[in-house]
Coordinates of C-alpha atoms in Angstrom, one line a residue:
Chain A
M148 CA 10.9 2.5 2.8
S149 CA 9.3 2.4 -0.6
T150 CA 9.1 5.1 -3.2
V151 CA 7.9 5.2 -6.7
L152 CA 11.2 4.7 -8.4
R153 CA 12.0 6.4 -11.6
D154 CA 14.5 4.3 -13.3
A155 CA 12.7 1.1 -14.5
R156 CA 15.3 0.3 -17.0
G157 CA 18.0 0.1 -14.3
Q158 CA 15.9 -2.3 -12.2
L159 CA 15.2 -4.4 -15.3
L160 CA 18.9 -4.6 -16.1
V161 CA 19.6 -5.7 -12.5
L162 CA 16.9 -8.3 -13.0
A163 CA 18.4 -9.5 -16.3
G164 CA 21.9 -9.7 -14.7
L165 CA 20.6 -11.7 -11.7
A166 CA 18.6 -14.0 -14.0
A167 CA 21.7 -14.7 -16.2
L168 CA 23.8 -15.5 -13.2
L169 CA 21.2 -17.8 -11.6
A170 CA 20.6 -19.6 -14.9
T171 CA 23.9 -21.2 -14.5
V172 CA 23.0 -22.7 -11.1
P173 CA 21.5 -26.0 -12.3
F174 CA 24.7 -26.7 -14.3
W175 CA 26.9 -26.7 -11.2
L176 CA 24.4 -27.5 -8.4
E177 CA 22.7 -30.9 -8.1
G178 CA 20.5 -33.1 -5.9
S179 CA 19.0 -31.7 -2.8
A180 CA 20.9 -28.4 -3.0
R181 CA 19.2 -27.7 -6.4
T182 CA 15.8 -28.6 -4.8
V183 CA 16.5 -26.0 -2.1
M184 CA 17.1 -23.5 -5.0
I185 CA 13.8 -24.3 -6.6
R186 CA 12.1 -23.8 -3.3
I187 CA 13.8 -20.4 -3.0
I188 CA 12.5 -19.6 -6.4
I189 CA 8.9 -20.6 -5.5
S190 CA 9.1 -18.7 -2.2
A191 CA 10.5 -15.6 -4.0
G192 CA 7.7 -15.8 -6.6
V193 CA 4.8 -16.0 -4.2
G194 CA 6.5 -13.3 -2.1
V195 CA 6.8 -11.0 -5.1
G196 CA 3.0 -11.7 -5.7
W197 CA 2.0 -11.1 -2.1
N198 CA 4.1 -7.9 -2.0
V199 CA 2.0 -6.2 -4.7
M200 CA -1.0 -6.3 -2.4
G201 CA 0.5 -6.6 1.1
G202 CA 3.4 -4.3 0.5
F203 CA 2.9 -1.7 -2.3
A204 CA -0.9 -1.5 -1.8
G205 CA -0.6 -1.8 2.0
Q206 CA -3.4 -4.3 2.2
F207 CA -2.0 -7.0 4.5
S208 CA -3.1 -10.4 3.4
F209 CA -3.2 -13.3 5.8
G210 CA -4.8 -15.6 3.2
H211 CA -2.8 -15.6 0.1
A212 CA -3.0 -19.5 0.1
A213 CA -6.4 -18.9 -1.5
Y214 CA -4.6 -17.7 -4.7
F215 CA -1.7 -20.2 -4.5
G216 CA -4.3 -22.9 -4.1
I217 CA -6.5 -21.7 -6.9
G218 CA -3.4 -21.8 -9.2
A219 CA -2.4 -25.2 -8.0
Y220 CA -5.8 -26.8 -8.2
S221 CA -6.7 -25.2 -11.5
S222 CA -3.8 -26.8 -13.4
A223 CA -3.8 -30.0 -11.4
Y224 CA -7.5 -30.7 -12.1
L225 CA -7.2 -29.8 -15.7
L226 CA -4.1 -32.0 -16.1
V227 CA -5.2 -35.0 -14.0
D228 CA -8.9 -35.2 -15.2
H229 CA -8.6 -33.8 -18.8
G230 CA -5.0 -34.1 -19.7
I231 CA -4.7 -30.4 -20.4
S232 CA -1.3 -28.8 -20.4
P233 CA -0.3 -27.1 -17.1
W234 CA 0.6 -24.0 -19.1
I235 CA -3.1 -23.6 -20.0
G236 CA -3.9 -24.5 -16.3
M237 CA -1.6 -21.8 -15.2
A238 CA -3.4 -19.2 -17.3
V239 CA -6.8 -20.5 -16.1
G240 CA -5.6 -20.4 -12.5
A241 CA -4.2 -16.9 -12.9
V242 CA -7.5 -15.6 -14.3
L243 CA -9.6 -17.4 -11.7
A244 CA -7.3 -16.1 -8.9
A245 CA -7.6 -12.5 -10.2
A246 CA -11.4 -12.8 -10.3
F247 CA -11.5 -14.3 -6.9
G248 CA -9.2 -11.5 -5.6
A249 CA -11.2 -8.8 -7.3
L250 CA -14.5 -10.1 -5.9
T251 CA -13.3 -10.7 -2.3
G252 CA -11.3 -7.5 -2.3
W253 CA -14.1 -5.4 -3.6
L254 CA -16.4 -6.8 -0.9
S255 CA -13.9 -6.2 1.8
F256 CA -13.2 -2.6 0.7
R257 CA -17.0 -2.0 0.1
Y258 CA -17.6 -2.8 3.7
R259 CA -14.6 -0.8 4.8
L260 CA -12.6 -3.6 6.4
R261 CA -9.2 -2.3 7.5
G262 CA -6.0 -3.5 9.2
A263 CA -6.5 -6.6 11.4
Y264 CA -10.2 -7.0 10.3
F265 CA -9.1 -7.0 6.6
A266 CA -6.3 -9.5 7.3
L267 CA -8.8 -11.7 9.1
A268 CA -11.2 -11.6 6.1
T269 CA -8.5 -12.7 3.7
F270 CA -7.7 -15.5 6.2
A271 CA -11.4 -16.5 6.3
F272 CA -11.7 -16.5 2.5
A273 CA -8.7 -18.9 2.2
E274 CA -10.1 -21.2 4.9
M275 CA -13.5 -21.1 3.1
L276 CA -11.8 -22.4 -0.1
R277 CA -9.9 -25.1 1.9
L278 CA -13.2 -26.4 3.3
V279 CA -15.1 -26.2 0.1
V280 CA -12.4 -28.0 -1.9
Q281 CA -12.2 -30.7 0.9
G282 CA -15.8 -31.5 0.2
Q283 CA -15.5 -31.8 -3.6
E284 CA -15.3 -35.4 -4.9
W285 CA -14.4 -34.2 -8.4
L286 CA -11.3 -32.7 -6.8
N287 CA -10.7 -35.9 -4.8
G288 CA -11.6 -34.2 -1.5
T289 CA -9.1 -34.4 1.3
Q290 CA -7.0 -36.9 -0.7
G291 CA -5.7 -34.3 -3.1
L292 CA -4.6 -34.7 -6.7
Q293 CA -1.5 -36.5 -7.9
V294 CA 0.2 -35.5 -11.2
P295 CA 0.6 -38.6 -13.4
V296 CA 4.2 -39.3 -14.2
L297 CA 4.9 -39.3 -18.0
A298 CA 7.2 -41.7 -19.8
E299 CA 9.2 -39.0 -21.2
S300 CA 10.0 -35.3 -20.7
S301 CA 7.8 -32.6 -22.3
W302 CA 7.9 -28.8 -22.3
W303 CA 4.3 -28.7 -23.2
M304 CA 3.3 -30.9 -20.3
L305 CA 5.8 -29.2 -18.0
Q306 CA 7.5 -32.4 -16.9
F307 CA 11.1 -33.4 -17.0
S308 CA 13.4 -36.1 -15.5
T309 CA 14.4 -35.4 -11.9
T310 CA 18.0 -34.6 -12.9
S311 CA 16.9 -32.1 -15.7
P312 CA 17.9 -28.4 -15.1
N313 CA 14.6 -27.4 -16.7
Y314 CA 12.5 -27.3 -13.5
F315 CA 14.8 -24.7 -12.1
L316 CA 15.0 -22.8 -15.4
V317 CA 11.2 -22.7 -15.8
G318 CA 10.8 -21.5 -12.2
L319 CA 13.5 -18.9 -12.7
G320 CA 11.8 -17.7 -15.9
L321 CA 8.5 -17.4 -14.1
L322 CA 10.0 -15.4 -11.2
V323 CA 11.8 -13.2 -13.7
V324 CA 8.4 -12.5 -15.5
L325 CA 6.6 -11.8 -12.1
Q326 CA 9.4 -9.5 -11.0
A327 CA 9.5 -7.7 -14.3
I328 CA 5.7 -7.1 -14.1
T329 CA 6.2 -5.6 -10.6
I330 CA 9.0 -3.4 -11.7
L331 CA 7.0 -2.1 -14.7
L332 CA 3.8 -1.7 -12.7
F333 CA 5.4 0.4 -9.9
H334 CA 7.4 2.6 -12.3
G335 CA 4.2 3.4 -14.1
R336 CA 1.1 5.5 -13.5
R337 CA -1.1 2.8 -12.1
G338 CA 1.5 1.6 -9.6
M339 CA 2.1 5.2 -8.5
F340 CA -1.7 5.5 -7.8
I341 CA -1.7 2.2 -5.9
V342 CA 1.1 3.5 -3.6
A343 CA -0.6 6.9 -3.2
V344 CA -3.7 5.2 -2.0
R345 CA -1.7 3.2 0.5
E346 CA 0.0 6.4 1.8
D347 CA -3.3 8.4 2.1
E348 CA -6.6 7.3 0.7
E349 CA -8.4 10.5 1.1
G350 CA -5.5 12.5 -0.2
A351 CA -5.3 10.2 -3.2
E352 CA -9.0 10.6 -4.0
A353 CA -8.8 14.4 -3.7
S354 CA -6.0 14.0 -6.3
G355 CA -8.4 12.4 -8.6
V356 CA -7.5 8.7 -8.0
D357 CA -10.2 6.1 -7.7
A358 CA -9.0 4.5 -4.5
T359 CA -11.2 1.4 -4.5
A360 CA -10.5 0.6 -8.1
H361 CA -6.8 0.7 -7.6
K362 CA -6.9 -1.4 -4.4
V363 CA -9.0 -4.0 -6.2
M364 CA -6.5 -3.9 -9.1
A365 CA -3.6 -4.6 -6.7
V366 CA -5.4 -7.6 -5.2
A367 CA -6.3 -9.0 -8.6
V368 CA -2.7 -8.7 -9.9
S369 CA -1.2 -10.0 -6.7
G370 CA -3.6 -13.0 -6.7
A371 CA -2.9 -13.9 -10.4
M372 CA 1.0 -13.8 -9.7
T373 CA 0.7 -16.0 -6.7
A374 CA -1.5 -18.5 -8.6
V375 CA 1.2 -18.9 -11.2
M376 CA 3.6 -20.1 -8.6
G377 CA 0.9 -22.5 -7.3
T378 CA 0.8 -24.2 -10.7
F379 CA 4.6 -24.4 -10.8
F380 CA 4.7 -25.9 -7.3
V381 CA 2.3 -28.8 -8.3
Q382 CA 4.4 -29.5 -11.4
V383 CA 7.6 -29.7 -9.3
F384 CA 6.3 -31.8 -6.4
F385 CA 3.6 -33.7 -8.3
F386 CA 1.1 -33.4 -5.6
I387 CA -1.4 -31.0 -4.0
D388 CA -4.1 -31.4 -1.3
P389 CA -6.4 -28.9 0.3
A390 CA -4.3 -28.3 3.4
L391 CA -1.1 -27.9 1.4
A392 CA -2.8 -25.5 -1.1
F393 CA -5.2 -23.5 1.0
G394 CA -3.9 -24.0 4.6
P395 CA -2.8 -21.3 7.0
A396 CA 0.7 -22.5 7.0
E397 CA 0.9 -21.8 3.2
S398 CA -0.6 -18.3 3.9
V399 CA 2.2 -17.6 6.4
A400 CA 4.9 -19.0 4.1
I401 CA 3.7 -16.7 1.4
L402 CA 3.8 -13.5 3.5
L403 CA 7.1 -14.3 5.2
P404 CA 9.6 -13.5 2.4
A405 CA 8.3 -10.0 1.9
V406 CA 8.0 -9.3 5.6
V407 CA 11.6 -10.6 6.2
G408 CA 13.0 -8.9 3.1
G409 CA 11.1 -5.7 3.3
T410 CA 7.4 -5.1 2.4
G411 CA 6.8 -2.6 -0.4
T412 CA 10.3 -2.8 -1.7
L413 CA 11.0 -4.2 -5.1
W414 CA 13.7 -6.7 -4.0
G415 CA 12.6 -7.5 -0.5
P416 CA 10.7 -10.7 -1.2
I417 CA 13.5 -12.2 -3.2
V418 CA 16.1 -11.3 -0.5
G419 CA 13.7 -12.6 2.1
A420 CA 13.2 -15.9 0.3
A421 CA 17.0 -16.3 -0.2
I422 CA 17.4 -16.0 3.6
L423 CA 14.3 -17.9 4.8
I424 CA 14.5 -21.1 2.8
P425 CA 18.2 -21.8 3.6
L426 CA 17.7 -20.8 7.2
G427 CA 14.8 -23.3 7.6
E428 CA 16.9 -26.0 5.9
W429 CA 19.8 -25.3 8.1
T430 CA 17.8 -25.3 11.4
S431 CA 16.1 -28.6 10.6
K432 CA 19.5 -30.1 9.5
I433 CA 21.0 -29.2 12.8
V434 CA 18.3 -31.0 14.7
R435 CA 18.4 -34.0 12.3
D436 CA 22.1 -34.4 12.3
P437 CA 23.6 -32.2 15.1
P438 CA 27.3 -31.5 15.5
P439 CA 28.8 -33.4 18.6
F440 CA 28.4 -30.6 21.1
L441 CA 24.7 -30.3 20.3
D442 CA 24.0 -34.1 20.6
F443 CA 21.1 -33.5 23.0
V444 CA 18.9 -31.8 20.3
A445 CA 19.0 -34.8 18.1
G446 CA 15.6 -35.9 16.9
R447 CA 13.7 -33.5 19.0
S448 CA 11.2 -32.2 16.5
G449 CA 10.1 -28.7 17.2
I450 CA 13.4 -27.4 18.3
D451 CA 14.3 -26.4 14.7
L452 CA 11.2 -24.3 14.5
M453 CA 12.0 -22.7 17.7
V454 CA 15.5 -21.8 16.5
F455 CA 14.0 -20.7 13.1
A456 CA 11.4 -18.4 14.8
T457 CA 14.0 -16.9 17.2
L458 CA 16.3 -16.0 14.3
L459 CA 13.4 -14.5 12.5
I460 CA 12.5 -12.4 15.5
L461 CA 16.1 -11.2 15.8
I462 CA 16.2 -10.3 12.1
L463 CA 13.1 -8.1 12.4
L464 CA 14.2 -6.7 15.7
F465 CA 17.5 -5.3 14.2
L466 CA 16.1 -4.7 10.8
P467 CA 12.5 -3.7 11.4
K468 CA 11.8 -2.7 7.7
G469 CA 13.1 -6.1 6.6
V470 CA 16.6 -7.1 5.6
Y471 CA 16.5 -5.4 2.2
G472 CA 14.2 -2.6 3.2
S473 CA 16.3 -1.5 6.2
L474 CA 19.6 -1.8 4.5
A475 CA 18.5 0.0 1.4
E476 CA 17.3 2.9 3.6
R477 CA 20.6 3.0 5.5
F478 CA 22.7 3.2 2.3
R479 CA 20.4 5.6 0.5
R480 CA 22.2 8.7 1.7
Chain B
M45 CA -24.5 31.2 -14.5
S46 CA -22.0 30.8 -11.7
L47 CA -19.2 28.4 -11.6
L48 CA -20.4 26.8 -8.4
E49 CA -24.0 26.9 -7.3
V50 CA -24.9 25.4 -4.0
T51 CA -28.7 25.3 -3.3
H52 CA -30.5 24.3 -0.1
L53 CA -27.6 22.1 1.0
S54 CA -28.2 20.3 4.3
K55 CA -26.3 17.6 6.3
S56 CA -27.1 16.2 9.7
F57 CA -25.0 14.0 12.0
S58 CA -27.1 12.0 14.4
G59 CA -29.7 14.8 14.7
L60 CA -27.3 17.7 14.7
R61 CA -27.7 19.9 11.7
A62 CA -24.1 20.5 10.8
V63 CA -25.0 22.3 7.5
D64 CA -28.5 23.7 7.4
D65 CA -30.1 24.8 4.1
V66 CA -27.2 26.7 2.8
D67 CA -27.3 28.6 -0.5
F68 CA -24.4 30.3 -2.2
Q69 CA -22.6 30.8 -5.5
V70 CA -18.9 31.3 -6.5
E71 CA -18.1 33.0 -9.8
A72 CA -15.1 32.1 -11.9
G73 CA -11.9 34.0 -10.8
E74 CA -13.5 35.1 -7.5
I75 CA -11.9 34.8 -4.1
V76 CA -14.6 33.9 -1.5
G77 CA -13.8 33.6 2.2
L78 CA -15.8 31.2 4.4
I79 CA -15.6 32.1 8.0
G80 CA -17.4 31.2 11.2
P81 CA -16.8 30.1 14.7
N82 CA -15.4 26.6 15.5
G83 CA -18.0 23.9 14.7
A84 CA -19.9 26.2 12.4
G85 CA -19.9 23.6 9.6
K86 CA -17.2 25.0 7.3
T87 CA -15.2 21.8 6.9
T88 CA -18.5 19.8 6.5
L89 CA -19.5 22.2 3.8
F90 CA -16.2 21.5 2.0
N91 CA -16.7 17.8 2.4
L92 CA -20.1 18.1 0.9
V93 CA -19.0 20.0 -2.1
A94 CA -16.0 17.7 -2.7
G95 CA -18.1 14.6 -2.4
R96 CA -16.3 13.3 0.6
I97 CA -19.6 12.8 2.5
P98 CA -23.1 12.4 1.0
V99 CA -25.5 15.3 1.1
D100 CA -28.9 14.8 2.8
T101 CA -30.8 17.4 0.7
G102 CA -29.8 20.1 -1.7
R103 CA -27.8 20.3 -4.9
V104 CA -24.2 21.2 -5.9
V105 CA -24.0 22.4 -9.5
F106 CA -20.4 22.9 -10.9
D107 CA -19.8 24.5 -14.2
G108 CA -23.3 23.8 -15.4
E109 CA -23.2 20.2 -14.3
D110 CA -25.0 18.6 -11.3
I111 CA -22.2 16.9 -9.3
T112 CA -24.4 16.0 -6.3
G113 CA -23.6 12.5 -5.2
W114 CA -20.4 12.2 -7.3
T115 CA -17.4 10.4 -5.9
P116 CA -14.5 12.5 -4.6
H117 CA -12.0 11.4 -7.3
A118 CA -14.6 12.2 -10.1
I119 CA -15.2 15.7 -8.6
A120 CA -11.4 16.3 -8.4
R121 CA -11.0 15.3 -12.1
R122 CA -14.0 17.5 -13.0
G123 CA -12.1 20.5 -11.8
I124 CA -12.4 21.0 -8.0
G125 CA -9.1 20.8 -6.2
R126 CA -9.0 20.8 -2.4
T127 CA -6.4 21.0 0.4
F128 CA -6.9 19.5 3.8
Q129 CA -6.6 21.3 7.2
L130 CA -4.9 18.2 8.5
M131 CA -2.4 17.7 5.7
R132 CA -2.5 14.5 3.8
P133 CA 0.8 14.0 2.0
F134 CA 1.9 10.7 0.5
A135 CA 4.6 10.5 3.2
S136 CA 6.9 7.9 1.7
M137 CA 6.8 9.3 -1.8
T138 CA 8.9 12.2 -3.1
V139 CA 7.4 15.7 -3.3
R140 CA 7.5 15.5 -7.1
D141 CA 5.7 12.1 -7.1
N142 CA 3.1 13.5 -4.7
V143 CA 2.2 16.2 -7.2
T144 CA 2.6 13.8 -10.2
V145 CA -0.1 11.6 -8.8
A146 CA -2.6 14.5 -9.1
A147 CA -1.3 15.6 -12.5
A148 CA -1.5 12.0 -13.8
S149 CA -5.0 11.3 -12.7
S150 CA -6.3 13.1 -15.8
S151 CA -3.2 12.6 -18.1
P152 CA -2.6 9.2 -19.6
R153 CA 1.1 9.9 -20.1
L154 CA 3.3 9.9 -17.0
E155 CA 6.0 12.0 -18.6
T156 CA 3.5 14.8 -19.4
A157 CA 2.3 14.5 -15.8
R158 CA 5.9 14.8 -14.4
E159 CA 6.5 17.9 -16.5
L160 CA 3.3 19.5 -15.3
A161 CA 4.2 18.6 -11.7
D162 CA 7.7 20.2 -12.1
A163 CA 6.0 23.4 -13.4
V164 CA 3.6 23.5 -10.5
L165 CA 6.4 22.8 -7.9
D166 CA 8.3 25.7 -9.4
R167 CA 5.2 28.0 -8.9
V168 CA 4.8 27.1 -5.3
A169 CA 8.6 27.4 -4.7
L170 CA 9.0 23.8 -3.8
A171 CA 11.2 22.9 -6.9
G172 CA 14.3 22.8 -4.6
M173 CA 12.6 20.1 -2.5
A174 CA 11.2 18.0 -5.3
D175 CA 13.3 14.9 -4.4
E176 CA 12.7 15.0 -0.6
F177 CA 10.2 12.6 0.9
A178 CA 7.0 14.4 1.6
G179 CA 6.9 13.1 5.2
A180 CA 10.1 14.9 6.0
L181 CA 8.9 18.3 5.0
P182 CA 8.4 21.2 7.6
T183 CA 4.8 22.5 8.0
A184 CA 5.2 25.5 5.8
A185 CA 6.4 23.3 2.9
R186 CA 3.7 20.8 3.5
K187 CA 1.1 23.5 3.2
R188 CA 2.5 24.4 -0.2
L189 CA 2.7 20.8 -1.2
E190 CA -1.1 20.5 -0.5
L191 CA -1.7 23.5 -2.7
A192 CA 0.6 22.2 -5.4
R193 CA -1.2 18.8 -5.4
A194 CA -4.6 20.6 -5.8
L195 CA -3.2 22.9 -8.5
A196 CA -1.8 20.0 -10.5
L197 CA -5.5 19.0 -11.2
D198 CA -5.7 22.2 -13.2
P199 CA -8.8 23.0 -11.2
Q200 CA -11.4 25.7 -12.0
L201 CA -12.2 25.8 -8.3
L202 CA -9.9 25.4 -5.3
L203 CA -11.2 24.6 -1.8
L204 CA -8.5 25.7 0.5
D205 CA -9.0 24.6 4.2
E206 CA -6.7 26.7 6.4
V207 CA -3.7 26.9 4.0
L208 CA -2.4 30.0 6.0
S209 CA -2.7 28.8 9.5
G210 CA 0.4 27.5 11.2
L211 CA 2.5 29.7 9.1
T212 CA 4.7 32.7 10.3
P213 CA 3.7 36.1 8.7
A214 CA 6.9 35.9 6.6
E215 CA 5.8 32.5 5.2
R216 CA 2.3 33.8 4.7
E217 CA 3.1 36.7 2.5
P218 CA 4.4 35.0 -0.6
L219 CA 1.5 32.4 -0.4
L220 CA -1.0 35.2 -0.3
E221 CA 0.5 36.6 -3.4
L222 CA 0.4 33.2 -5.1
L223 CA -3.3 32.9 -4.3
V224 CA -4.1 36.2 -5.9
E225 CA -2.1 35.1 -9.0
I226 CA -4.0 31.9 -9.1
A227 CA -7.3 33.7 -9.0
D228 CA -6.1 36.1 -11.8
E229 CA -5.8 33.1 -14.0
G230 CA -9.6 32.7 -13.8
R231 CA -9.7 30.0 -11.1
A232 CA -12.1 30.5 -8.2
L233 CA -10.9 30.2 -4.6
L234 CA -13.1 29.3 -1.7
L235 CA -11.1 29.5 1.5
V236 CA -11.8 28.5 5.0
E237 CA -9.4 30.5 7.1
H238 CA -8.8 31.5 10.8
V239 CA -6.3 34.1 10.0
M240 CA -8.8 36.9 9.8
A241 CA -6.6 39.7 8.6
A242 CA -5.5 37.6 5.6
V243 CA -9.0 36.5 4.6
M244 CA -10.4 40.0 4.8
R245 CA -7.6 41.3 2.6
L246 CA -7.8 38.6 0.1
S247 CA -11.5 37.9 -0.4
Q248 CA -13.9 39.8 -2.6
R249 CA -16.8 38.3 -0.8
I250 CA -17.2 36.7 2.6
L251 CA -19.7 34.0 3.7
V252 CA -20.3 33.6 7.4
L253 CA -21.5 30.3 8.7
H254 CA -22.9 29.9 12.1
H255 CA -24.6 26.8 13.6
G256 CA -24.6 25.3 10.1
Q257 CA -26.6 28.3 8.6
L258 CA -25.5 31.1 6.4
L259 CA -25.6 34.0 8.7
A260 CA -24.3 36.7 6.4
A261 CA -22.8 37.2 3.0
G262 CA -21.2 40.3 1.5
T263 CA -18.0 42.3 1.1
P264 CA -15.5 42.1 4.0
D265 CA -16.7 45.6 5.1
E266 CA -20.4 44.7 5.1
V267 CA -19.8 41.5 6.9
T268 CA -17.5 42.9 9.7
S269 CA -20.1 45.6 10.5
D270 CA -23.0 43.2 10.5
P271 CA -24.5 43.0 14.1
D272 CA -25.4 39.3 13.8
V273 CA -21.9 38.4 12.8
I274 CA -20.4 40.4 15.7
E275 CA -22.7 38.8 18.1
A276 CA -21.8 35.3 16.8
Y277 CA -18.1 35.9 17.2
L278 CA -18.6 37.6 20.6
G279 CA -20.7 34.7 21.7
E280 CA -17.8 32.3 20.9
E281 CA -15.4 34.5 22.9
E282 CA -17.7 34.5 25.9
Q283 CA -17.9 30.7 25.7
L284 CA -14.2 30.5 25.5
A285 CA -13.8 32.8 28.5
G286 CA -16.3 30.7 30.5
S287 CA -14.7 27.4 29.7

């Protein structure tokens, strides 16, 4: 259950406290565990971005890979072909994603696509980008782009040694910025209008709110936020290709944290990511390296996904408004 | 010049003339009742004035400005508030936030809007429920919330679609008093209403719509003694009896 919350300062304080706590993580966590933490950060970041459109604005997106991919490819292309800093690429990606979101969003709303049809349209736009990028030689087609490894660490080029805590800290910083934007937006006038339009479009218009403009605004902001994490992803993993960037799997991965945590709630996507990523890690580890009494599952790929999906279904069965959404509602009174 | 001037307004839905060449005016501070049998085109007329559906022909002039073809939100901000027969609250938002949305649509500062919303809630006797979720309100409170949201626009004209129906007589009375008070501030009220006793008592003028056309207009006494009006309503009763 979402509402337009009144106390922005309180939420920002919670965020600051959480950030301070998490900032210590790379100093006591190393290796693959730290990589898992970075993946949680990325998942939370894209989830926070998706939630602006899919949760608060109530426009379910099944194609957020479009924005993630735009962010990833913008910075990767500028870096690989022109040696331009990923920070600039990140800004370019965010602007392009916002423009793409505004255009496709406006077209979809203009032609009154709703519900499943709207979701399908977002899916189609992402697939369209995937196919277009596959065919572009200057983007290296289906091969994708590889970030060149530098001789030494550089904040400006957003590249560090593999043992450096900086990747985690940069990701955390970006997540904090995205979450702070969400908190401020939905404690303000514009965010309130966006939620009102979700709740009842006709009622909102009769209250003097331009429904289409606020829906388009939500899509653009959401797209830009997701694109930022796309750039960060490329810098962490050094590689991007069309399927990874624009594929349906990515779209699903982006919507899951908010759905599992609670759509339209401030903390849902972050809670969702903190559950999903470790859960996925754990299920695949069980199959890779099972305890003695589960010997028979060893090496059978697919079982981990079945277990993962079953657990997801169970979570949503018992907490239909997401883990954070349902619990927050239960403890409100 | 009248506050609202509607001239030659028409709207058809797949051949059916829902509103057919309707002319009328509403003066500032006036309470006008819009009555007519079911399907007479009352809600369509509201939707045309509020910009919810595009007009086929005719003009809507409000406060000296031609607002024909304007979007609903622009018309709302220009000074026409409306309530919906099937209420449209922002269910998961608090009562206060529901009203704040309307107040904030023409005020750049959210704090000012919240203050205005609280004042309006006080007026409609909803202040005690300000922190409740709108979706959890009982019908009578929802009706008042609809009115509060429209009032928060500080409108010169209110289009009220059945604000009294579904209420008990005890709930109706304070609302009637409030409507008179609102009109005394110089705001015009155009109300569609099925509760005949209330509409006759409240309105200075009555417009009767039948088959999309303006059948009669005048004081409550004039209208109720008009043979055409009696026939239109009797006709409806016969149909009802026959079905």
